[in-house]
mmCIF file of C-alpha atoms in Angstrom:
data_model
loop_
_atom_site.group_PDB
_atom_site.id
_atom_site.type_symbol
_atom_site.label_atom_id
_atom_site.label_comp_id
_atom_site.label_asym_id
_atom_site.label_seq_id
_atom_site.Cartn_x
_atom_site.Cartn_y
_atom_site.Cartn_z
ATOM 1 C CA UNK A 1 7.054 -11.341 -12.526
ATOM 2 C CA UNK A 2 8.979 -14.167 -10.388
ATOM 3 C CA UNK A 3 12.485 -14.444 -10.746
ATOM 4 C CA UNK A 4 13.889 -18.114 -11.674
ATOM 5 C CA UNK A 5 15.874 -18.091 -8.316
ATOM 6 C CA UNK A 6 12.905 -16.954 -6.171
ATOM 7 C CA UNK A 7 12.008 -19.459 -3.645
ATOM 8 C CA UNK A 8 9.244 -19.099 -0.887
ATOM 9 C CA UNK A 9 11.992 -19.051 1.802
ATOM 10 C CA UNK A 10 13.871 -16.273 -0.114
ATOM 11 C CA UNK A 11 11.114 -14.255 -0.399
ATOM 12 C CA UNK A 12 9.539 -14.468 3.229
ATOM 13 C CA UNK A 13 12.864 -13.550 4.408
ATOM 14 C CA UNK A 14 12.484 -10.360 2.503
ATOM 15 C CA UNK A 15 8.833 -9.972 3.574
ATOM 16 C CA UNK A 16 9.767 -10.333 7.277
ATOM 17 C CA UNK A 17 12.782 -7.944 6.883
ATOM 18 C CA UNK A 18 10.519 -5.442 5.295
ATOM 19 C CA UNK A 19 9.739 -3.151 7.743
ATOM 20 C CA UNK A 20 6.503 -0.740 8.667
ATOM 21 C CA UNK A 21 3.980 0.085 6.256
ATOM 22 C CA UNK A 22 0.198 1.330 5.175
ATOM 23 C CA UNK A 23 -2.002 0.291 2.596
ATOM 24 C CA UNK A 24 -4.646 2.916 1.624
ATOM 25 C CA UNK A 25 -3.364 6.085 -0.174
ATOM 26 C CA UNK A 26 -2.736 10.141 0.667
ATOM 27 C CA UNK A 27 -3.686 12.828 -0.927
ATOM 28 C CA UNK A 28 -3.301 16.985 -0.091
ATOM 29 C CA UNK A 29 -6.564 18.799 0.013
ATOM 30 C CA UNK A 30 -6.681 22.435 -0.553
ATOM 31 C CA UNK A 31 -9.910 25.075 0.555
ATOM 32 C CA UNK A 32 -10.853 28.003 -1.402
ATOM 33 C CA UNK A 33 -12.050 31.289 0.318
ATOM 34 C CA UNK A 34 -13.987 33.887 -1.096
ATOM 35 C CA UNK A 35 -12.756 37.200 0.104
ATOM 36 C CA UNK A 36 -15.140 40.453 0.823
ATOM 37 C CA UNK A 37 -13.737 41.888 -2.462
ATOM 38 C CA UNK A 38 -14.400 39.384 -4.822
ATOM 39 C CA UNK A 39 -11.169 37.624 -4.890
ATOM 40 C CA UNK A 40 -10.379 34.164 -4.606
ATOM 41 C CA UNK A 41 -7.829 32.852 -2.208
ATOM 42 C CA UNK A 42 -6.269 28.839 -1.880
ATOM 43 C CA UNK A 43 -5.167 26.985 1.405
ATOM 44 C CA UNK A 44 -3.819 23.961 1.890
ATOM 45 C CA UNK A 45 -6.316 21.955 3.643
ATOM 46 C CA UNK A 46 -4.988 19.205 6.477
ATOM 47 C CA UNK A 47 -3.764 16.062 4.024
ATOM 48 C CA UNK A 48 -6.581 12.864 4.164
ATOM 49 C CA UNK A 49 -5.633 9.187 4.404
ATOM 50 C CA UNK A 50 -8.067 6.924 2.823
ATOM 51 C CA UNK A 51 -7.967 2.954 3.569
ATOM 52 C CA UNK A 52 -10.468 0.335 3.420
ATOM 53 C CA UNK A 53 -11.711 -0.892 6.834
ATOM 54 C CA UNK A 54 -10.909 -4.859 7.680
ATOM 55 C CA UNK A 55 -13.556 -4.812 9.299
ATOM 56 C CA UNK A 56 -16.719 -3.818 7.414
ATOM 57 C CA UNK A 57 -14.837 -3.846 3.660
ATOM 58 C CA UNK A 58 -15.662 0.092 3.534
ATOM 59 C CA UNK A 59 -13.276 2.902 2.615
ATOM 60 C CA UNK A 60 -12.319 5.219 5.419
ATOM 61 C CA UNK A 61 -10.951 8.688 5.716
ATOM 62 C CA UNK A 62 -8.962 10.226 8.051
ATOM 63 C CA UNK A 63 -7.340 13.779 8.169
ATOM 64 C CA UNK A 64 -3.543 13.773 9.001
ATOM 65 C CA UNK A 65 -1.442 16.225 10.376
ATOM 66 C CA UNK A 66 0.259 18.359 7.324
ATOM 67 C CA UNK A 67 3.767 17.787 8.584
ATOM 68 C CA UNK A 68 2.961 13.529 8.700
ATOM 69 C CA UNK A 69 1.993 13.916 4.613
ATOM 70 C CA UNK A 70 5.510 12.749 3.946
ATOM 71 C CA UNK A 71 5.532 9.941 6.617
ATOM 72 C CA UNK A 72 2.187 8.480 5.644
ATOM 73 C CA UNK A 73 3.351 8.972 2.097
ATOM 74 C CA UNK A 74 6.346 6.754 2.169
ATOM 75 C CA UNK A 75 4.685 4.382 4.230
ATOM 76 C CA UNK A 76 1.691 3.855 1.234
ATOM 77 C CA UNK A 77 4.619 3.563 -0.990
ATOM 78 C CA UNK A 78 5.968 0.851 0.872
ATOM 79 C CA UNK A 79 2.776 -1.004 0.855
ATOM 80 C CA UNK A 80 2.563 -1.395 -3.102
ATOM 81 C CA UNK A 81 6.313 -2.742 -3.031
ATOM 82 C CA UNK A 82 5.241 -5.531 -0.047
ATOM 83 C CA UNK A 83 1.782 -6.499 -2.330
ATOM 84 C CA UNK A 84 4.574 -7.206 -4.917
ATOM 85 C CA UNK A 85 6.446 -9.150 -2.463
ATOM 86 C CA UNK A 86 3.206 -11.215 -2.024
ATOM 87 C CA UNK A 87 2.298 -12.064 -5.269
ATOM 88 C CA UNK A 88 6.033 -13.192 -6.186
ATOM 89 C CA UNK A 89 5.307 -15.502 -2.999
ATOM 90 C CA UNK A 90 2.111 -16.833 -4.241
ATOM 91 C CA UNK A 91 3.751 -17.789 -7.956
ATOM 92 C CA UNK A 92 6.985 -19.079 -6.051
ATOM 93 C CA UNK A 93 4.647 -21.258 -3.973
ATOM 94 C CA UNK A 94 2.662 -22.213 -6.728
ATOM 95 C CA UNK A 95 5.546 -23.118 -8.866
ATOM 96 C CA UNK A 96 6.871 -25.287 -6.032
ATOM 97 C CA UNK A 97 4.035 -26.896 -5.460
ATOM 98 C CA UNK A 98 3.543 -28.018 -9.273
ATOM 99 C CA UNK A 99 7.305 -29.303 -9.103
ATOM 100 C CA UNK A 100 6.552 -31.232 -5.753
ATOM 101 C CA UNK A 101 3.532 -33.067 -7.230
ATOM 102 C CA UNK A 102 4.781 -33.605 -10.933
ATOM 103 C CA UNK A 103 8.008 -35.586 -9.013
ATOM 104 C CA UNK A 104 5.297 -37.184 -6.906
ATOM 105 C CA UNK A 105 3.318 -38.702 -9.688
ATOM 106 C CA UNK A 106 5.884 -39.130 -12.349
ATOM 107 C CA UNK A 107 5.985 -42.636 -11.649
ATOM 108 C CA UNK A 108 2.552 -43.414 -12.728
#
């Protein structure tokens, strides 16, 4: 939802100030083993970023490092907060722009 006080300066201020981020999402993998005796053992499995290409439009998968799970984690979290930023932007700029040409052609 936009704010009344957001304005498309305001809010590309934030955008610019936002920092790093990721879109795509993590997840933890885990690998079962079957043991000689019959029992059943679980590892974690390396961690595996998924993202859409910008090239092609396909999804991609990459393994990461276990101990960057936490990194690439908070940076994917980032990246829903900055698609919010974006669509406040477009309804701030849309709302502007209705304002700009209602002024404009009130005097018809």
């Amino acid at each position: 939802m936009a704010e009344s006080n957001d304005t498309t300066e305001t809010i590309l201020a934030q955008i610019a100030s936002y920092g790093p981020f990721l879109p795509g999402s993590v997840r933890k993998t885990t690998e079962k083993r079957v043991r000689k005796d019959g029992t059943v053992k679980v590892y974690d499995a390396m961690p595996i970023y998924t993202y859409t290409d910008p090239a092609t439009g396909r999804q991609r998968s990459k393994r990461i490092p276990k101990d960057a799970y936490g990194r690439v984690r908070e940076l994917t979290g980032k990246y829903k907060g900055m698609r919010r930023l974006i669509a406040r932007f477009e309804a701030a700029a849309v709302a502007e722009n209705l304002d700009a040409n209602s002024k404009k052609n009130s005097s018809r």
